[in-house]
């Protein structure tokens, strides 16, 4: 069964420092996608970054990068130069790709609450 | 801004009642998914609609039902509400092309069942 594990319930980081949020996944399918979403207290899930299982390079989006280690089944999110506005809940999610058909469901982890301190 | 809106933002109901939650997707998005997020947990997949037909369902009973309309709007209906239905309900829209797409979420509807 597919599963996402986020082992860090909460993290603190000093403003302007980098932080790594851990995510491991389990799936038997060869083709899948990995996502990170940010959820502020307002509730909206904000898409941050995507990594496909066949992508050769780690995904990057501005200050966000995904450290994808396929053999270890890990997809850690790295946030560089943390800002106060980065304080939020962060969710790792996985989707099995389904070419030629409709979207498959996203499976989410339990999230990591990040607090950026001034 | 994701271009996905939901209404209402908050709702209070009592056990046994029925509720309808609404979502307006980004223009052109042919897929909408609904998720339930209980307090302190990650979102759980309820179901997905593709071109106005249900196409995938999570572990939710039949009293959870939905509709998708041609104008990119959709509804989540929950009958016979239970206390455990209290949660944040999120809809996510996407345009599926060869299975590669990103789901964009709305702000959610917070439902409280008393």
PDB file of C-alpha atoms in Angstrom:
ATOM      1  CA  UNK A   1       0.000   0.000   0.000  1.00  0.00           C
ATOM      2  CA  UNK A   2       1.118   3.498  -0.695  1.00  0.00           C
ATOM      3  CA  UNK A   3       2.216   5.474   2.308  1.00  0.00           C
ATOM      4  CA  UNK A   4       3.884   8.786   3.122  1.00  0.00           C
ATOM      5  CA  UNK A   5       5.788   9.210   6.374  1.00  0.00           C
ATOM      6  CA  UNK A   6       6.796  12.528   7.879  1.00  0.00           C
ATOM      7  CA  UNK A   7       8.610  11.860  11.138  1.00  0.00           C
ATOM      8  CA  UNK A   8       9.078  15.458  12.277  1.00  0.00           C
ATOM      9  CA  UNK A   9       5.906  16.789  13.939  1.00  0.00           C
ATOM     10  CA  UNK A  10       7.532  20.184  14.432  1.00  0.00           C
ATOM     11  CA  UNK A  11      10.687  22.065  13.493  1.00  0.00           C
ATOM     12  CA  UNK A  12      12.276  25.360  14.513  1.00  0.00           C
ATOM     13  CA  UNK A  13      14.631  27.331  12.286  1.00  0.00           C
ATOM     14  CA  UNK A  14      16.282  30.722  12.595  1.00  0.00           C
ATOM     15  CA  UNK A  15      15.399  33.315  10.004  1.00  0.00           C
ATOM     16  CA  UNK A  16      17.776  33.256   6.988  1.00  0.00           C
ATOM     17  CA  UNK A  17      18.964  29.724   7.724  1.00  0.00           C
ATOM     18  CA  UNK A  18      18.210  26.624   5.661  1.00  0.00           C
ATOM     19  CA  UNK A  19      15.950  23.832   6.887  1.00  0.00           C
ATOM     20  CA  UNK A  20      15.254  20.292   5.687  1.00  0.00           C
ATOM     21  CA  UNK A  21      11.867  18.652   6.136  1.00  0.00           C
ATOM     22  CA  UNK A  22      11.924  14.881   5.893  1.00  0.00           C
ATOM     23  CA  UNK A  23       9.615  12.688   3.828  1.00  0.00           C
ATOM     24  CA  UNK A  24       9.810   8.990   3.054  1.00  0.00           C
ATOM     25  CA  UNK A  25       7.371   7.101   0.875  1.00  0.00           C
ATOM     26  CA  UNK A  26       6.382   3.570   0.077  1.00  0.00           C
ATOM     27  CA  UNK A  27       4.958   2.368  -3.208  1.00  0.00           C
ATOM     28  CA  UNK A  28       5.311  -0.620  -5.479  1.00  0.00           C
ATOM     29  CA  UNK A  29       4.508   1.314  -8.623  1.00  0.00           C
ATOM     30  CA  UNK A  30       7.425   2.374 -10.839  1.00  0.00           C
ATOM     31  CA  UNK A  31       5.792   5.617 -11.930  1.00  0.00           C
ATOM     32  CA  UNK A  32       4.730   8.168  -9.351  1.00  0.00           C
ATOM     33  CA  UNK A  33       4.905  11.831  -8.486  1.00  0.00           C
ATOM     34  CA  UNK A  34       5.922  13.488  -5.249  1.00  0.00           C
ATOM     35  CA  UNK A  35       4.619  16.852  -4.099  1.00  0.00           C
ATOM     36  CA  UNK A  36       5.155  19.299  -1.295  1.00  0.00           C
ATOM     37  CA  UNK A  37       2.396  21.615  -0.157  1.00  0.00           C
ATOM     38  CA  UNK A  38       2.422  24.440   2.373  1.00  0.00           C
ATOM     39  CA  UNK A  39      -0.639  25.036   4.546  1.00  0.00           C
ATOM     40  CA  UNK A  40      -0.766  28.290   6.498  1.00  0.00           C
ATOM     41  CA  UNK A  41      -3.202  28.693   9.359  1.00  0.00           C
ATOM     42  CA  UNK A  42      -5.779  29.972   6.862  1.00  0.00           C
ATOM     43  CA  UNK A  43      -6.134  26.409   5.578  1.00  0.00           C
ATOM     44  CA  UNK A  44      -5.348  26.718   1.877  1.00  0.00           C
ATOM     45  CA  UNK A  45      -2.919  24.127   0.502  1.00  0.00           C
ATOM     46  CA  UNK A  46      -0.268  25.925  -1.530  1.00  0.00           C
ATOM     47  CA  UNK A  47       1.669  23.887  -4.108  1.00  0.00           C
ATOM     48  CA  UNK A  48       5.424  24.258  -3.702  1.00  0.00           C
ATOM     49  CA  UNK A  49       7.278  21.694  -5.790  1.00  0.00           C
ATOM     50  CA  UNK A  50       6.898  18.485  -7.809  1.00  0.00           C
ATOM     51  CA  UNK A  51       9.263  15.589  -8.526  1.00  0.00           C
ATOM     52  CA  UNK A  52       8.511  12.813 -10.979  1.00  0.00           C
ATOM     53  CA  UNK A  53       9.897   9.365 -10.293  1.00  0.00           C
ATOM     54  CA  UNK A  54      11.745   9.328 -13.614  1.00  0.00           C
ATOM     55  CA  UNK A  55      13.173  12.822 -13.324  1.00  0.00           C
ATOM     56  CA  UNK A  56      16.938  12.664 -13.443  1.00  0.00           C
ATOM     57  CA  UNK A  57      17.539  15.897 -11.587  1.00  0.00           C
ATOM     58  CA  UNK A  58      16.246  17.155  -8.289  1.00  0.00           C
ATOM     59  CA  UNK A  59      13.417  19.664  -8.639  1.00  0.00           C
ATOM     60  CA  UNK A  60      13.974  23.270  -7.651  1.00  0.00           C
ATOM     61  CA  UNK A  61      11.539  26.191  -7.377  1.00  0.00           C
ATOM     62  CA  UNK A  62      13.065  29.402  -6.095  1.00  0.00           C
ATOM     63  CA  UNK A  63      14.054  28.851  -2.441  1.00  0.00           C
ATOM     64  CA  UNK A  64      12.585  25.342  -2.471  1.00  0.00           C
ATOM     65  CA  UNK A  65      14.448  22.265  -3.601  1.00  0.00           C
ATOM     66  CA  UNK A  66      13.602  18.610  -3.345  1.00  0.00           C
ATOM     67  CA  UNK A  67      16.327  16.168  -2.331  1.00  0.00           C
ATOM     68  CA  UNK A  68      15.107  13.069  -4.160  1.00  0.00           C
ATOM     69  CA  UNK A  69      16.839   9.803  -3.248  1.00  0.00           C
ATOM     70  CA  UNK A  70      14.950   7.118  -5.121  1.00  0.00           C
ATOM     71  CA  UNK A  71      16.794   4.109  -3.708  1.00  0.00           C
ATOM     72  CA  UNK A  72      16.081   5.281  -0.174  1.00  0.00           C
ATOM     73  CA  UNK A  73      12.521   6.319  -1.110  1.00  0.00           C
ATOM     74  CA  UNK A  74      12.981   9.737   0.367  1.00  0.00           C
ATOM     75  CA  UNK A  75      11.911  13.146  -0.930  1.00  0.00           C
ATOM     76  CA  UNK A  76      13.069  15.765   1.535  1.00  0.00           C
ATOM     77  CA  UNK A  77      12.158  19.425   1.099  1.00  0.00           C
ATOM     78  CA  UNK A  78      14.934  21.964   1.563  1.00  0.00           C
ATOM     79  CA  UNK A  79      13.996  25.578   2.192  1.00  0.00           C
ATOM     80  CA  UNK A  80      16.906  27.962   1.849  1.00  0.00           C
ATOM     81  CA  UNK A  81      17.123  31.384   3.520  1.00  0.00           C
ATOM     82  CA  UNK A  82      14.045  30.879   5.712  1.00  0.00           C
ATOM     83  CA  UNK A  83      11.647  33.782   6.088  1.00  0.00           C
ATOM     84  CA  UNK A  84       9.101  34.516   8.804  1.00  0.00           C
ATOM     85  CA  UNK A  85       6.356  33.915   6.248  1.00  0.00           C
ATOM     86  CA  UNK A  86       7.541  30.325   5.830  1.00  0.00           C
ATOM     87  CA  UNK A  87       6.010  29.447   9.208  1.00  0.00           C
ATOM     88  CA  UNK A  88       3.272  26.955   8.334  1.00  0.00           C
ATOM     89  CA  UNK A  89       2.375  23.284   8.112  1.00  0.00           C
ATOM     90  CA  UNK A  90       4.163  21.408   5.335  1.00  0.00           C
ATOM     91  CA  UNK A  91       2.773  18.273   3.742  1.00  0.00           C
ATOM     92  CA  UNK A  92       4.489  15.719   1.554  1.00  0.00           C
ATOM     93  CA  UNK A  93       2.184  13.892  -0.864  1.00  0.00           C
ATOM     94  CA  UNK A  94       2.432  11.151  -3.474  1.00  0.00           C
ATOM     95  CA  UNK A  95       0.444  10.293  -6.569  1.00  0.00           C
ATOM     96  CA  UNK A  96       0.748   7.295  -8.778  1.00  0.00           C
ATOM     97  CA  UNK A  97       0.889   8.398 -12.369  1.00  0.00           C
ATOM     98  CA  UNK A  98      -1.924   7.240 -14.612  1.00  0.00           C
ATOM     99  CA  UNK A  99      -1.126   8.082 -18.176  1.00  0.00           C
ATOM    100  CA  UNK A 100      -4.007   8.365 -20.550  1.00  0.00           C
ATOM    101  CA  UNK A 101      -6.588   8.538 -17.817  1.00  0.00           C
ATOM    102  CA  UNK A 102      -7.745  10.798 -15.064  1.00  0.00           C
ATOM    103  CA  UNK A 103      -5.882  11.975 -12.027  1.00  0.00           C
ATOM    104  CA  UNK A 104      -5.083   9.548  -9.275  1.00  0.00           C
ATOM    105  CA  UNK A 105      -5.537  10.515  -5.694  1.00  0.00           C
ATOM    106  CA  UNK A 106      -2.935  12.276  -3.610  1.00  0.00           C
ATOM    107  CA  UNK A 107      -1.800  10.488  -0.471  1.00  0.00           C
ATOM    108  CA  UNK A 108      -0.604  12.871   2.205  1.00  0.00           C
ATOM    109  CA  UNK A 109       1.668  12.518   5.176  1.00  0.00           C
ATOM    110  CA  UNK A 110       0.781  13.865   8.617  1.00  0.00           C
ATOM    111  CA  UNK A 111       2.708  17.067   8.082  1.00  0.00           C
ATOM    112  CA  UNK A 112       5.502  19.011   9.750  1.00  0.00           C
ATOM    113  CA  UNK A 113       4.845  22.291  11.523  1.00  0.00           C
ATOM    114  CA  UNK A 114       7.661  24.723  10.765  1.00  0.00           C
ATOM    115  CA  UNK A 115       8.266  27.745  12.973  1.00  0.00           C
ATOM    116  CA  UNK A 116      10.716  30.379  11.745  1.00  0.00           C
ATOM    117  CA  UNK A 117      12.200  32.424  14.547  1.00  0.00           C
ATOM    118  CA  UNK A 118      13.530  35.986  14.108  1.00  0.00           C
TER     119      UNK A 118
ATOM    120  CA  UNK B   1      -4.018  32.736  -5.658  1.00  0.00           C
ATOM    121  CA  UNK B   2      -4.894  29.366  -7.171  1.00  0.00           C
ATOM    122  CA  UNK B   3      -8.105  30.453  -8.888  1.00  0.00           C
ATOM    123  CA  UNK B   4     -10.038  27.815  -6.937  1.00  0.00           C
ATOM    124  CA  UNK B   5     -12.783  29.111  -4.656  1.00  0.00           C
ATOM    125  CA  UNK B   6     -14.974  27.359  -2.115  1.00  0.00           C
ATOM    126  CA  UNK B   7     -18.158  28.280  -0.303  1.00  0.00           C
ATOM    127  CA  UNK B   8     -19.118  28.676   2.405  1.00  0.00           C
ATOM    128  CA  UNK B   9     -15.930  29.289   4.386  1.00  0.00           C
ATOM    129  CA  UNK B  10     -17.460  28.047   7.636  1.00  0.00           C
ATOM    130  CA  UNK B  11     -20.543  25.998   8.420  1.00  0.00           C
ATOM    131  CA  UNK B  12     -22.186  24.643  11.566  1.00  0.00           C
ATOM    132  CA  UNK B  13     -24.643  21.763  11.349  1.00  0.00           C
ATOM    133  CA  UNK B  14     -26.192  19.265  13.731  1.00  0.00           C
ATOM    134  CA  UNK B  15     -26.065  15.489  13.612  1.00  0.00           C
ATOM    135  CA  UNK B  16     -28.373  13.941  11.040  1.00  0.00           C
ATOM    136  CA  UNK B  17     -28.550  17.026   8.844  1.00  0.00           C
ATOM    137  CA  UNK B  18     -27.409  17.243   5.246  1.00  0.00           C
ATOM    138  CA  UNK B  19     -24.842  19.675   3.864  1.00  0.00           C
ATOM    139  CA  UNK B  20     -23.722  20.847   0.416  1.00  0.00           C
ATOM    140  CA  UNK B  21     -20.284  22.349  -0.100  1.00  0.00           C
ATOM    141  CA  UNK B  22     -19.356  24.119  -3.312  1.00  0.00           C
ATOM    142  CA  UNK B  23     -16.190  24.547  -5.308  1.00  0.00           C
ATOM    143  CA  UNK B  24     -15.383  26.615  -8.373  1.00  0.00           C
ATOM    144  CA  UNK B  25     -12.388  25.330 -10.299  1.00  0.00           C
ATOM    145  CA  UNK B  26      -9.949  27.137 -12.531  1.00  0.00           C
ATOM    146  CA  UNK B  27     -11.333  27.643 -16.004  1.00  0.00           C
ATOM    147  CA  UNK B  28     -10.440  24.711 -18.247  1.00  0.00           C
ATOM    148  CA  UNK B  29      -9.662  22.299 -15.431  1.00  0.00           C
ATOM    149  CA  UNK B  30     -11.388  18.994 -16.214  1.00  0.00           C
ATOM    150  CA  UNK B  31     -10.766  17.229 -12.910  1.00  0.00           C
ATOM    151  CA  UNK B  32     -11.841  18.042  -9.373  1.00  0.00           C
ATOM    152  CA  UNK B  33     -10.975  16.115  -6.243  1.00  0.00           C
ATOM    153  CA  UNK B  34     -12.357  16.469  -2.744  1.00  0.00           C
ATOM    154  CA  UNK B  35     -10.425  15.852   0.456  1.00  0.00           C
ATOM    155  CA  UNK B  36     -11.336  15.737   4.133  1.00  0.00           C
ATOM    156  CA  UNK B  37      -8.791  17.023   6.622  1.00  0.00           C
ATOM    157  CA  UNK B  38      -9.491  16.280  10.265  1.00  0.00           C
ATOM    158  CA  UNK B  39      -7.764  18.398  12.882  1.00  0.00           C
ATOM    159  CA  UNK B  40      -4.059  17.605  13.142  1.00  0.00           C
ATOM    160  CA  UNK B  41      -4.024  15.210  10.191  1.00  0.00           C
ATOM    161  CA  UNK B  42      -3.200  15.264   6.523  1.00  0.00           C
ATOM    162  CA  UNK B  43      -5.983  15.461   3.937  1.00  0.00           C
ATOM    163  CA  UNK B  44      -7.762  12.218   3.066  1.00  0.00           C
ATOM    164  CA  UNK B  45      -9.030  11.621  -0.470  1.00  0.00           C
ATOM    165  CA  UNK B  46     -12.823  11.423  -0.722  1.00  0.00           C
ATOM    166  CA  UNK B  47     -13.405  11.160  -4.470  1.00  0.00           C
ATOM    167  CA  UNK B  48     -12.556  12.621  -7.831  1.00  0.00           C
ATOM    168  CA  UNK B  49     -14.627  13.742 -10.798  1.00  0.00           C
ATOM    169  CA  UNK B  50     -13.337  13.759 -14.352  1.00  0.00           C
ATOM    170  CA  UNK B  51     -15.485  15.247 -17.098  1.00  0.00           C
ATOM    171  CA  UNK B  52     -18.531  15.189 -14.810  1.00  0.00           C
ATOM    172  CA  UNK B  53     -18.266  11.533 -13.796  1.00  0.00           C
ATOM    173  CA  UNK B  54     -16.940  10.027 -10.585  1.00  0.00           C
ATOM    174  CA  UNK B  55     -13.572   8.497 -11.331  1.00  0.00           C
ATOM    175  CA  UNK B  56     -11.982   7.225  -8.155  1.00  0.00           C
ATOM    176  CA  UNK B  57     -13.174   7.083  -4.574  1.00  0.00           C
ATOM    177  CA  UNK B  58     -11.462   6.828  -1.222  1.00  0.00           C
ATOM    178  CA  UNK B  59     -12.624   4.989   1.874  1.00  0.00           C
ATOM    179  CA  UNK B  60     -15.735   7.063   2.469  1.00  0.00           C
ATOM    180  CA  UNK B  61     -19.345   5.805   2.777  1.00  0.00           C
ATOM    181  CA  UNK B  62     -22.001   6.433   0.110  1.00  0.00           C
ATOM    182  CA  UNK B  63     -23.523   9.275   2.155  1.00  0.00           C
ATOM    183  CA  UNK B  64     -20.639  11.307   0.715  1.00  0.00           C
ATOM    184  CA  UNK B  65     -21.591  12.140  -2.853  1.00  0.00           C
ATOM    185  CA  UNK B  66     -20.692  14.727  -5.424  1.00  0.00           C
ATOM    186  CA  UNK B  67     -21.417  16.427  -8.706  1.00  0.00           C
ATOM    187  CA  UNK B  68     -19.293  18.181 -11.284  1.00  0.00           C
ATOM    188  CA  UNK B  69     -20.836  20.658 -13.706  1.00  0.00           C
ATOM    189  CA  UNK B  70     -19.797  21.809 -17.197  1.00  0.00           C
ATOM    190  CA  UNK B  71     -19.026  25.313 -15.895  1.00  0.00           C
ATOM    191  CA  UNK B  72     -16.069  23.968 -13.806  1.00  0.00           C
ATOM    192  CA  UNK B  73     -18.015  24.060 -10.546  1.00  0.00           C
ATOM    193  CA  UNK B  74     -18.642  21.080  -8.305  1.00  0.00           C
ATOM    194  CA  UNK B  75     -20.454  20.050  -5.147  1.00  0.00           C
ATOM    195  CA  UNK B  76     -19.792  17.753  -2.223  1.00  0.00           C
ATOM    196  CA  UNK B  77     -22.916  16.495  -0.484  1.00  0.00           C
ATOM    197  CA  UNK B  78     -22.896  14.769   2.867  1.00  0.00           C
ATOM    198  CA  UNK B  79     -26.070  13.180   4.208  1.00  0.00           C
ATOM    199  CA  UNK B  80     -26.864  12.091   7.752  1.00  0.00           C
ATOM    200  CA  UNK B  81     -24.033  14.096   9.268  1.00  0.00           C
ATOM    201  CA  UNK B  82     -22.035  12.561  12.093  1.00  0.00           C
ATOM    202  CA  UNK B  83     -19.842  14.243  14.682  1.00  0.00           C
ATOM    203  CA  UNK B  84     -16.721  12.776  13.031  1.00  0.00           C
ATOM    204  CA  UNK B  85     -17.574  14.620   9.830  1.00  0.00           C
ATOM    205  CA  UNK B  86     -16.297  17.794  11.485  1.00  0.00           C
ATOM    206  CA  UNK B  87     -13.269  18.746   9.412  1.00  0.00           C
ATOM    207  CA  UNK B  88     -11.800  21.055   6.801  1.00  0.00           C
ATOM    208  CA  UNK B  89     -13.045  20.063   3.351  1.00  0.00           C
ATOM    209  CA  UNK B  90     -10.742  20.918   0.481  1.00  0.00           C
ATOM    210  CA  UNK B  91     -11.365  20.767  -3.214  1.00  0.00           C
ATOM    211  CA  UNK B  92      -8.562  20.619  -5.740  1.00  0.00           C
ATOM    212  CA  UNK B  93      -8.796  21.163  -9.470  1.00  0.00           C
ATOM    213  CA  UNK B  94      -6.425  20.225 -12.236  1.00  0.00           C
ATOM    214  CA  UNK B  95      -6.157  19.776 -15.959  1.00  0.00           C
ATOM    215  CA  UNK B  96      -5.130  16.266 -16.778  1.00  0.00           C
ATOM    216  CA  UNK B  97      -2.848  15.853 -19.750  1.00  0.00           C
ATOM    217  CA  UNK B  98      -1.084  12.488 -20.129  1.00  0.00           C
ATOM    218  CA  UNK B  99      -1.319  12.029 -16.379  1.00  0.00           C
ATOM    219  CA  UNK B 100       0.976  14.953 -15.616  1.00  0.00           C
ATOM    220  CA  UNK B 101      -0.745  17.658 -13.693  1.00  0.00           C
ATOM    221  CA  UNK B 102      -0.654  19.561 -10.458  1.00  0.00           C
ATOM    222  CA  UNK B 103      -3.679  19.874  -8.235  1.00  0.00           C
ATOM    223  CA  UNK B 104      -4.503  23.373  -7.057  1.00  0.00           C
ATOM    224  CA  UNK B 105      -6.429  23.644  -3.835  1.00  0.00           C
ATOM    225  CA  UNK B 106      -9.104  26.026  -2.699  1.00  0.00           C
ATOM    226  CA  UNK B 107      -9.138  27.631   0.769  1.00  0.00           C
ATOM    227  CA  UNK B 108     -11.459  24.989   2.173  1.00  0.00           C
ATOM    228  CA  UNK B 109     -14.741  24.889   4.067  1.00  0.00           C
ATOM    229  CA  UNK B 110     -14.585  24.311   7.812  1.00  0.00           C
ATOM    230  CA  UNK B 111     -17.531  22.152   8.860  1.00  0.00           C
ATOM    231  CA  UNK B 112     -18.503  21.714  12.488  1.00  0.00           C
ATOM    232  CA  UNK B 113     -21.109  19.092  13.360  1.00  0.00           C
ATOM    233  CA  UNK B 114     -22.712  19.441  16.782  1.00  0.00           C
TER     234      UNK B 114
END
